[in-house]
XYZ file of C-alpha atoms in Angstrom:
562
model
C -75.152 13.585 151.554
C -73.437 11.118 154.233
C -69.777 11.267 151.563
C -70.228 15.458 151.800
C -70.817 15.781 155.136
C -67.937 13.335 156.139
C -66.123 14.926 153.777
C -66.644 18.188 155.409
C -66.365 17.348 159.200
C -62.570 17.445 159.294
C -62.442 21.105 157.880
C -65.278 21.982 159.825
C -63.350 20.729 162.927
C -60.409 22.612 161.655
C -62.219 25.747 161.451
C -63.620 24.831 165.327
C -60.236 24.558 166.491
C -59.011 27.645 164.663
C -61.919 29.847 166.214
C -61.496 28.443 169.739
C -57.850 28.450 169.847
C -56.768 32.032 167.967
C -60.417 34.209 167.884
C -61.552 33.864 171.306
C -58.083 34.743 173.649
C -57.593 38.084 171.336
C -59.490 39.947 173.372
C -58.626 39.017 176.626
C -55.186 40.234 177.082
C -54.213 43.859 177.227
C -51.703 44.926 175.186
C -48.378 44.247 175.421
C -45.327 46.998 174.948
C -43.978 48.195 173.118
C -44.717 45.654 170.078
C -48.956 45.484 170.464
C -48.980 48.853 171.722
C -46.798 50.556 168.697
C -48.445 48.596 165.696
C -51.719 49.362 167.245
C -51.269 53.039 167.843
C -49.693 53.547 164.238
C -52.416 51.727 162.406
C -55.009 53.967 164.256
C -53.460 57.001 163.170
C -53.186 56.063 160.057
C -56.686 55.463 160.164
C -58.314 58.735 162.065
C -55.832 61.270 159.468
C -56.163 58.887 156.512
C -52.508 58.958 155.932
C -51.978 55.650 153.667
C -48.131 56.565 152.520
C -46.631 57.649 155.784
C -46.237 55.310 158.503
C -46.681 58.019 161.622
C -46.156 57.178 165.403
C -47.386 59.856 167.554
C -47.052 62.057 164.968
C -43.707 61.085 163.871
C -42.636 59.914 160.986
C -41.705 56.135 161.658
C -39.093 54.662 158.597
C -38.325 50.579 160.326
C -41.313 48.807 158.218
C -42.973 49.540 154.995
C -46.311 50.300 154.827
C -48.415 47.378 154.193
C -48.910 45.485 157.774
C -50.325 49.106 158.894
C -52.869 48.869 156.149
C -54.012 45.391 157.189
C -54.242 46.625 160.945
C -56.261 50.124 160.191
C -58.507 47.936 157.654
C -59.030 45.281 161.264
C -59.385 48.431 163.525
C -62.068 50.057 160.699
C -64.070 47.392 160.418
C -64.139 46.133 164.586
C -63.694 49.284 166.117
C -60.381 50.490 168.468
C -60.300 47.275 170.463
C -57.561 44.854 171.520
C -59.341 42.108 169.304
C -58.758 43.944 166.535
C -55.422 45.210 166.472
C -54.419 41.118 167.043
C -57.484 40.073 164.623
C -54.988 40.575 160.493
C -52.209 38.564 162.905
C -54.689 35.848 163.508
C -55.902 35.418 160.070
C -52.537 35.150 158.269
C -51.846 32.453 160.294
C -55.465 31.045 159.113
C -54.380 31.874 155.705
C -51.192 30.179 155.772
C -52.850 26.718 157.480
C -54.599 27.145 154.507
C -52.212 27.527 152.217
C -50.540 24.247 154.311
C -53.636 22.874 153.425
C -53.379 23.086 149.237
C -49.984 22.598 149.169
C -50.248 19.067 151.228
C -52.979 18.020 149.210
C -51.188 18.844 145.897
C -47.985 17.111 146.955
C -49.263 13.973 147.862
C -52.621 14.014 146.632
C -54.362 13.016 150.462
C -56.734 15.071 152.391
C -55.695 13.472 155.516
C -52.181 14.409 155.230
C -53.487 17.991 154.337
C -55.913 18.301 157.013
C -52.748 17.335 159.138
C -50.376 19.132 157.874
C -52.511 22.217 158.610
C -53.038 21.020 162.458
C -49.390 20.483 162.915
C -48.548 24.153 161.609
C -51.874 25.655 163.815
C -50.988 24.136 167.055
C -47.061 24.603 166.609
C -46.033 27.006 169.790
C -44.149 29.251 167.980
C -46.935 29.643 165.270
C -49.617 29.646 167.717
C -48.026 32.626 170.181
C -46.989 34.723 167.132
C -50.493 34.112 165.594
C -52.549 35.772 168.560
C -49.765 38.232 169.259
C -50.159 41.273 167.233
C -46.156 41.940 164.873
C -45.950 42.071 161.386
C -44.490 38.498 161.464
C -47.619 36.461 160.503
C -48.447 38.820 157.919
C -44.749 38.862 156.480
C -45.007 34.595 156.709
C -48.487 34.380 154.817
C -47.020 36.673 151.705
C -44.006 34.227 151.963
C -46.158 31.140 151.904
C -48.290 32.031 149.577
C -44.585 32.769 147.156
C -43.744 29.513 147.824
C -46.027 27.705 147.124
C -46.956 29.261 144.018
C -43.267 28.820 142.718
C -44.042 24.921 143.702
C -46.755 25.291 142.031
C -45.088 27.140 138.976
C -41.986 24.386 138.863
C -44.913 20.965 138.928
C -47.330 23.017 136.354
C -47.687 21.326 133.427
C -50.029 23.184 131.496
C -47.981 26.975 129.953
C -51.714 29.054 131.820
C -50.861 27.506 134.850
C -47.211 28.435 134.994
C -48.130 31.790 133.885
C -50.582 32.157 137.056
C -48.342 30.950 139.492
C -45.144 33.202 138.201
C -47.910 35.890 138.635
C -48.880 35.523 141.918
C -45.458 34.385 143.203
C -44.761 38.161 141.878
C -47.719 39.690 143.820
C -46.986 37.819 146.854
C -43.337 38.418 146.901
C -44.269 42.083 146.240
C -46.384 41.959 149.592
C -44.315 40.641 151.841
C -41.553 43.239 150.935
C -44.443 45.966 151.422
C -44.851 44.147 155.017
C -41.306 43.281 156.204
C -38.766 44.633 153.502
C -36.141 43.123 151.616
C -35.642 40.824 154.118
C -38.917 38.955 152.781
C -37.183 38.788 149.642
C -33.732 37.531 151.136
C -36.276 34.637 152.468
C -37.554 33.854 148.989
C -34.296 33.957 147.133
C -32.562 31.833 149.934
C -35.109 29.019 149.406
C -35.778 28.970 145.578
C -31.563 29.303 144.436
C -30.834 26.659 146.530
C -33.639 24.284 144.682
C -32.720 25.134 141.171
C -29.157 24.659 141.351
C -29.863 21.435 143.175
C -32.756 20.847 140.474
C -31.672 22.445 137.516
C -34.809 24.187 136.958
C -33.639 27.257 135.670
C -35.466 27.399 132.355
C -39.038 27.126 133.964
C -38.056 29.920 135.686
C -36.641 32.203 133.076
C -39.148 31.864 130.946
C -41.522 33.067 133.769
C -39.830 36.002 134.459
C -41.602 39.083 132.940
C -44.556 37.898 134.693
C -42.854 37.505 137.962
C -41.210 40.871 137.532
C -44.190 42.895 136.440
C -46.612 41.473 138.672
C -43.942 42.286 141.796
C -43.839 45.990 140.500
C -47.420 46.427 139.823
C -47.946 45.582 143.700
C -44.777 47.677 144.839
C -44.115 50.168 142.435
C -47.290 52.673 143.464
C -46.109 53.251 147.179
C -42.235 52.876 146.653
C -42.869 55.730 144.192
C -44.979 57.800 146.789
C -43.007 57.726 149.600
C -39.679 58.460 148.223
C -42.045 61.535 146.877
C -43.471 62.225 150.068
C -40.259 61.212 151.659
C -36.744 61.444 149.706
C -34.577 60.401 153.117
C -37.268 56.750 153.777
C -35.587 54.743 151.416
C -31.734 55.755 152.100
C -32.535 54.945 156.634
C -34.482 52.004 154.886
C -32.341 50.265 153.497
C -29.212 51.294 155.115
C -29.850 51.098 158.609
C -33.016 48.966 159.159
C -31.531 46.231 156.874
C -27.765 46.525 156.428
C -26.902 47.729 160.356
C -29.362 46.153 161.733
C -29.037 42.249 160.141
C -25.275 42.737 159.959
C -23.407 45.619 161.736
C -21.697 45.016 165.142
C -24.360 47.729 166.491
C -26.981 45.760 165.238
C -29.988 45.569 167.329
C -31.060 42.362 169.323
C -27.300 40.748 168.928
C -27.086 37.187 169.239
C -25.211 34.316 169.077
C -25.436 32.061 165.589
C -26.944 29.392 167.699
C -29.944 31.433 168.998
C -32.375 29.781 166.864
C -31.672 25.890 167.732
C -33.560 26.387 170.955
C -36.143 28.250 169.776
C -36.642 25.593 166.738
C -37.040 22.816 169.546
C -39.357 24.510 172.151
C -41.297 26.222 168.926
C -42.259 22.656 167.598
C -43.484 21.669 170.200
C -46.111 19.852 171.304
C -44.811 17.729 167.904
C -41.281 17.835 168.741
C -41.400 14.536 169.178
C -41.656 13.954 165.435
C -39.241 16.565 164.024
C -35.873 14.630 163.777
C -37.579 11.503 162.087
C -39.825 13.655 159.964
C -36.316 15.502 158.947
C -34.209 12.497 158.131
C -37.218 11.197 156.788
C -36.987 13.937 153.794
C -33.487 14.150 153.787
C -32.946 10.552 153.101
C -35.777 11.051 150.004
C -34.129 13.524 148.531
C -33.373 11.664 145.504
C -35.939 9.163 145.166
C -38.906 11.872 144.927
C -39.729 12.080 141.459
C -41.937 15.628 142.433
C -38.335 16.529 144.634
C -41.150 17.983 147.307
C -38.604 16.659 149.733
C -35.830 18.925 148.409
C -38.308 21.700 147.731
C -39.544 21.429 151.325
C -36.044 20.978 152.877
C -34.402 23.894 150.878
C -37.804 26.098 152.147
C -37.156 25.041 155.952
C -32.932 25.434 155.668
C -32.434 28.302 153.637
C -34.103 30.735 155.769
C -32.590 29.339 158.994
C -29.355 29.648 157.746
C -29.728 32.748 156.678
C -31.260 34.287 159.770
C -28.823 32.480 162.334
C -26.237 34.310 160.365
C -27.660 37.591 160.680
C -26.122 39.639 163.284
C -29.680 40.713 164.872
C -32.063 38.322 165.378
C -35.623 37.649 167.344
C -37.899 35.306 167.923
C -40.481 36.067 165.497
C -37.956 36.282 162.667
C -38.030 32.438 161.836
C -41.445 31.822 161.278
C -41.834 31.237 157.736
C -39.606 28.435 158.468
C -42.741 26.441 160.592
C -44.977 26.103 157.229
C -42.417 23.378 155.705
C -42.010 21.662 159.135
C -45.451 21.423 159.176
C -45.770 20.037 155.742
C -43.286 17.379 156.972
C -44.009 16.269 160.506
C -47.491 15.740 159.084
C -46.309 13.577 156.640
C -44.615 11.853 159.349
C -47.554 11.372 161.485
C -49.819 10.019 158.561
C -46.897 7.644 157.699
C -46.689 6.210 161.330
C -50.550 6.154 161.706
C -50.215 3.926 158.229
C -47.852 1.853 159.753
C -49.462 1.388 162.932
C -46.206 2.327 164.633
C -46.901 3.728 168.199
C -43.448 4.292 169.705
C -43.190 7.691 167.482
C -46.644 8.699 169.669
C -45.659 7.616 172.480
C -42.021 9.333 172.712
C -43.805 12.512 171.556
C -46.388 12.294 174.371
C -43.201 11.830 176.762
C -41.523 15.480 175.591
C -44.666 17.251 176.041
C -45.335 15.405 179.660
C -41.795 16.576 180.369
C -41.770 19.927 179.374
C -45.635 19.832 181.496
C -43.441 18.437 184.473
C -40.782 20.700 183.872
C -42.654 24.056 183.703
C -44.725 23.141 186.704
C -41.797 22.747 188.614
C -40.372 25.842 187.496
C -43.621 27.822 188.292
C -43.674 25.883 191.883
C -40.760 25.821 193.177
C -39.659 29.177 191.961
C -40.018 31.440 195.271
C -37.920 28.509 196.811
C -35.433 28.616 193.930
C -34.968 32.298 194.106
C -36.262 33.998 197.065
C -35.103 37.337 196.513
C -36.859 37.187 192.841
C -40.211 35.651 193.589
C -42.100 34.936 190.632
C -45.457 35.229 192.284
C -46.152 37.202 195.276
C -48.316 35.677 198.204
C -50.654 38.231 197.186
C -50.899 36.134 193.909
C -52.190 32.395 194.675
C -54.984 32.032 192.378
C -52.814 33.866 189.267
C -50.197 31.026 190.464
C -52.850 28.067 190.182
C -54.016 29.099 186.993
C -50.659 29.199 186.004
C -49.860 26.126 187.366
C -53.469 24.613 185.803
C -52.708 25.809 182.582
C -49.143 23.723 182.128
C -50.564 20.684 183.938
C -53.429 20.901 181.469
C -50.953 20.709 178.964
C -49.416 16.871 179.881
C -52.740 15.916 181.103
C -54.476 16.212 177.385
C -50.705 15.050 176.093
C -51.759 11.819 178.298
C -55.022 11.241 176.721
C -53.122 10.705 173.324
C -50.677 7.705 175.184
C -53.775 5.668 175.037
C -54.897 4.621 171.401
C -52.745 6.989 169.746
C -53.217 5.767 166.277
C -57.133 7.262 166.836
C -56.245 9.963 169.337
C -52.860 11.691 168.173
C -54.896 14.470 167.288
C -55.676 15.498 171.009
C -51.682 16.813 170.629
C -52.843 19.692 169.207
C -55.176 20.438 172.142
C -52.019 20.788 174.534
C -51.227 24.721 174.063
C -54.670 25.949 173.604
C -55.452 26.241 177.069
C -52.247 27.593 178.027
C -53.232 30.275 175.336
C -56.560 30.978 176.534
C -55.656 31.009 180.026
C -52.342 33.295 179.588
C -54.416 36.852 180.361
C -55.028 35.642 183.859
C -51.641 33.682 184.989
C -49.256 36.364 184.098
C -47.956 37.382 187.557
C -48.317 41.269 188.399
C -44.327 42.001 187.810
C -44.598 41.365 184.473
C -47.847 42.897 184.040
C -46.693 46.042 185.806
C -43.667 45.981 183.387
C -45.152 45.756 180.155
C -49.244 46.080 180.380
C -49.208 49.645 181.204
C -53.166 50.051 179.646
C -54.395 48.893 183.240
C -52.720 51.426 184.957
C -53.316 53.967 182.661
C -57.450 53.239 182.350
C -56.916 53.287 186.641
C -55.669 57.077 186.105
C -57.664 57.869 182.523
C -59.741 61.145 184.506
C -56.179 63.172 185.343
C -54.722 61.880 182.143
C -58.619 63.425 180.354
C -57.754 66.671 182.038
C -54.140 67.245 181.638
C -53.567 69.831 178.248
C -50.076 68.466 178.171
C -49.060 64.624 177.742
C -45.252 63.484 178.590
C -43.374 60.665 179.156
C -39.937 59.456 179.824
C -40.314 56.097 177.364
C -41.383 55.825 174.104
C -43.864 52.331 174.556
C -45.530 53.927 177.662
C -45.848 56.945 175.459
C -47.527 54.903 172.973
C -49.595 52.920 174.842
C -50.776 56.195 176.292
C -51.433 57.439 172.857
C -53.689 53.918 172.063
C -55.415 54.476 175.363
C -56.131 58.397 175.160
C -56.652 58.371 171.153
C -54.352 61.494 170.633
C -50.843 61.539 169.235
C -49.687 64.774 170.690
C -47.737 63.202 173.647
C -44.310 65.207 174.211
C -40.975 62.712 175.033
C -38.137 63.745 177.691
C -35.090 61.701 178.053
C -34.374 58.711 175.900
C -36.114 59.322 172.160
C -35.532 55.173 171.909
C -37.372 53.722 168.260
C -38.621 57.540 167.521
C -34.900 58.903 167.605
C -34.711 58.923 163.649
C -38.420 60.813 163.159
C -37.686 63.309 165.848
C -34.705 64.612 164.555
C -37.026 66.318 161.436
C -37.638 70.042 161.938
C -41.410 69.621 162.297
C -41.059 67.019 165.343
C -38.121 68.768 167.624
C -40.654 70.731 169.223
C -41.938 67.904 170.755
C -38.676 66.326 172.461
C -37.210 67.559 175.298
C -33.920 66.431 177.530
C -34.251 65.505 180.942
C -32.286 69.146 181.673
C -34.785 70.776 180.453
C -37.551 69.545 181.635
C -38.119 71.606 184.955
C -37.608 74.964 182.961
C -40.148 73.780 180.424
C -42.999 72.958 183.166
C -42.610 76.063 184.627
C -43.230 77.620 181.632
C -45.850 74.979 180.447
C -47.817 75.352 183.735
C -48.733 78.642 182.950
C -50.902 77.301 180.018
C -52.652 74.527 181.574
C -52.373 71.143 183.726
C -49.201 68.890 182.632
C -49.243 65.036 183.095
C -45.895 63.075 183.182
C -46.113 59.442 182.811
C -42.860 57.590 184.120
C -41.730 54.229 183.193
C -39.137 53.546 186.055
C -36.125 51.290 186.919
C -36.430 48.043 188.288
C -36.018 49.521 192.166
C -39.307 51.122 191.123
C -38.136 54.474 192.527
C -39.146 58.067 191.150
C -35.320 59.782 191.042
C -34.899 63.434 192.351
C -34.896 64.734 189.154
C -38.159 65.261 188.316
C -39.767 68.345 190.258
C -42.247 67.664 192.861
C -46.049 67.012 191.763
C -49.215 68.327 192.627
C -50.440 64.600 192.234
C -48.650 61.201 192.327
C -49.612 57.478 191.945
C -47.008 54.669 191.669
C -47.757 50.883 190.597
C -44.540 49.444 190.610
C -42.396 50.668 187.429
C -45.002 53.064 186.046
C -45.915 56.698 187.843
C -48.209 59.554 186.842
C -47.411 62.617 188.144
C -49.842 65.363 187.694
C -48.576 69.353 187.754
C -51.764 71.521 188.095
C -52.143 74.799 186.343
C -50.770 77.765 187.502
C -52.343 80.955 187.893
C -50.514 84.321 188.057
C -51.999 87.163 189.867
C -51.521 90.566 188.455
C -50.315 92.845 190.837
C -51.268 97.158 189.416
């Protein structure tokens, strides 16, 4: 009983840490625009008109993802209600799943639970992993499907027994096939760029070509049923698909979120932390083993990690989120590396890791402090704002302070590393200043002003995310747009959904008109003066908090005159 139970405390711990860190803050922010607020709104209306081929935002048809992220987030929203937690909950558990998955593929590499249960620490308390993991996108999702790929075609290349390749080819097929039902081809561009790579450095071609029709039919079994019903339901989804979600948008000079090819480097350093510390040993440590692996888990590992940042730095469009799937083979091998210095008994690797994370403590703090002095005009926090600011400030000290606690004995406590974000992320809801808030939380003004927005007949807005977060808040879809169609500009060009667009010219003959039917609400998502332009006709109603404004037109009533 004593060998189970110590057996079981580390993934019991693991689980702890999971729960504390990624359940418990999912509820405590709103929702952010336009990314929380349009996967959230989609998935519910998918839900209330059980429409399971269509992807619909506010009634539109929406073409940028496939389907299969929306079913994940309508089966979270069915089973915990319309809730913040669970629009964030299927983001949370793919990046359980893939620590997981971290988990089996550590332990079947190099035979060790501890490097396993480390490995799968490492890749939970990784920044970039952690803030995409309780943010709600389709990235965590798209990142499980590829991890689970992966590791099956690891597992399909080491196999030694013909059932066990034959399992693996099929549920690299079925994983492959959901993560291009999540993301698109683009999960598929991941795949490919990792396993060509390995074979013609490995030669393994034969293992893999003999695995093929199971591979092949076990991707179209998963795909096949929806790609057939949409391009039934929808003949134009697969043409704006493929052409301009994918081709324009990874490599067209109008592609969206342009960037240099460098973009990533930064992002790689500041999303490893708090183990940045280890990443160039834990690197050189795999390039340099290349060769001498017998299992080439090095090469497999390196080609999984390189590939897709290659090909994703080269890509004309580019954010954040988009290089996740490379964190699961860091994680594999800066977990290596701290097992191997534990082993050792080396401490310098500890210490110089707790000295980046005390740093980038220092450095943050300083930023947050001395930011109204830095740039007066552009004050961060407003005077109004002191006890935001010291949570703000508590929450980055917090995070050298418990980097500090590993400086001392760090062969027994390099684990409290992966402490230093979590209470940054649980804190985050309440250290936000209000700018940023008022920029892109629009469900606290919109709850403020939920009575008027009850009784207005007619819903408009002037930007698509406020429009959408409006549509979450108010559970209807029948919001009208004016001005800039943004992300809805494809869907609203269809016969069925012009009715419900109108330009900023004619909006004031329209509310005249509309007026006569019943009370019109216009929501406004405003400039950064924060100034409601001339444009707009005068309201019955108005209330302003910073960049968003309702304005409420009341009803008119025409007298008859005999």
């Amino acid at each position: 009983m004593r060998r189970i139970m110590g057996q079981a405390t580390p993934w019991l711990l693991l689980i702890l840490f999971f729960a504390i860190a990624y359940l418990v803050p999912l509820n405590d922010r709103l929702l952010w625009m336009p990314d929380e607020t349009r996967y959230a709104e989609i998935s519910r209306e998918m839900l209330q008109q059980r429409e399971w081929v269509v992807p619909k935002l506010l009634g539109h048809r929406y073409f940028e993802k496939p389907i299969a992220g929306y079913w994940w987030n309508a089966l979270s929203q069915w089973l915990f209600g319309e809730n913040r937690f669970a629009v964030r909950f299927a983001s949370a558990l793919s990046t359980g799943l893939s620590a997981w998955l971290v988990y089996h593929l550590a332990n079947r590499v190099w035979c060790c639970r501890h490097r396993a249960i480390t490995a799968s620490l490492v890749y939970l308390s990784l920044l970039l992993v952690y803030g995409i993991g309780t943010y709600a996108v389709l990235d965590g999702l798209m990142s499980f499907w590829v991890t689970l790929a992966l590791s099956s075609a690891y597992g399909l290349l080491t196999a030694a027994k013909s059932q066990h390749q034959r399992l693996a080819a099929i549920v690299l097929g079925g994983a492959a096939g959901m993560a291009f039902l999540t993301k698109g081809f683009v999960a598929g561009a991941i795949i490919a760029v990792t396993l060509l790579p390995y074979f013609i450095w490995q030669s393994g071609w034969n293992r893999l070509f003999r695995q093929t029709v199971w591979i092949v039919g076990s991707f179209l079994l998963v795909t096949l049923p929806w790609v057939i019903a949409i391009a039934q339901r929808e003949p134009d989804y697969w043409h704006y698909f493929f052409w301009v979600e994918h081709i324009q948008r990874f490599s067209s000079e109008q592609a969206q979120h342009r960037a240099p090819c460098w973009f990533y480097l930064p992002l790689l350093l500041l999303g490893s932390l708090p183990w940045l510390g280890f990443l160039p040993s834990a690197l050189w440590l795999g390039w340099q083993r290349r060769n001498s692996d017998p299992s080439c888990r090095y090469r497999y590992f390196l080609c999984w990690f390189l590939g897709p940042f290659i090909l994703l730095s080269f890509a004309k469009g580019k954010l954040l989120t988009y290089i996740l799937p490379c964190f699961a083979p860091l994680a594999l091998l800066i977990g290596n590396r701290v097992v191997e210095a534990r082993e050792q008994g080396a401490v310098s690797p500890f210490h110089w890791n707790t000295l980046l994370n005390f740093l980038f403590s220092l450095l943050c703090c300083g930023i947050i402090g001395f930011h109204q002095q830095l740039l007066p005009h552009e004050p961060l926090y407003v005077p109004g704002e002191r006890a935001t600011w010291l949570i703000a400030l508590f929450s980055f000290a917090g995070w050298g302070v418990l980097a500090l606690f590993s400086w001392f004995q760090p062969l027994k406590r390099w684990w409290m590393t992966a402490t230093c974000p979590v209470l940054l992320g649980l804190l985050l809801a309440y250290a936000l200043p209000q700018s940023i808030i008022n920029a892109k939380w629009p469900e606290a003004f919109l709850k403020r002003h939920q009575h008027w927005l009850s009784q207005s007949d007619i819903l408009v807005s002037n930007d698509v995310a406020l429009a959408v977060g409006a549509g979450w808040q108010l559970k209807r879809e029948d919001l009208l747009l004016v001005g800039d169609p943004g992300e809805l500009r494809y869907g609203i060009n269809y016969s069925d959904s012009r009715r419900r667009y109108l330009t900023v010219q004619q909006f004031p003959e329209w509310l005249s008109e509309a007026r006569l039917a019943g009370n019109i609400a216009l929501l406004l998502h405003l400039n950064e003066d924060g100034l409601i332009s001339e444009r707009w006709p005068k309201a019955d109603r108005q209330w302003q908090n910073h960049r968003f404004a309702l304005l409420y037109y009341q009803r008119q009533l025409i007298t008859r005159l005999r």
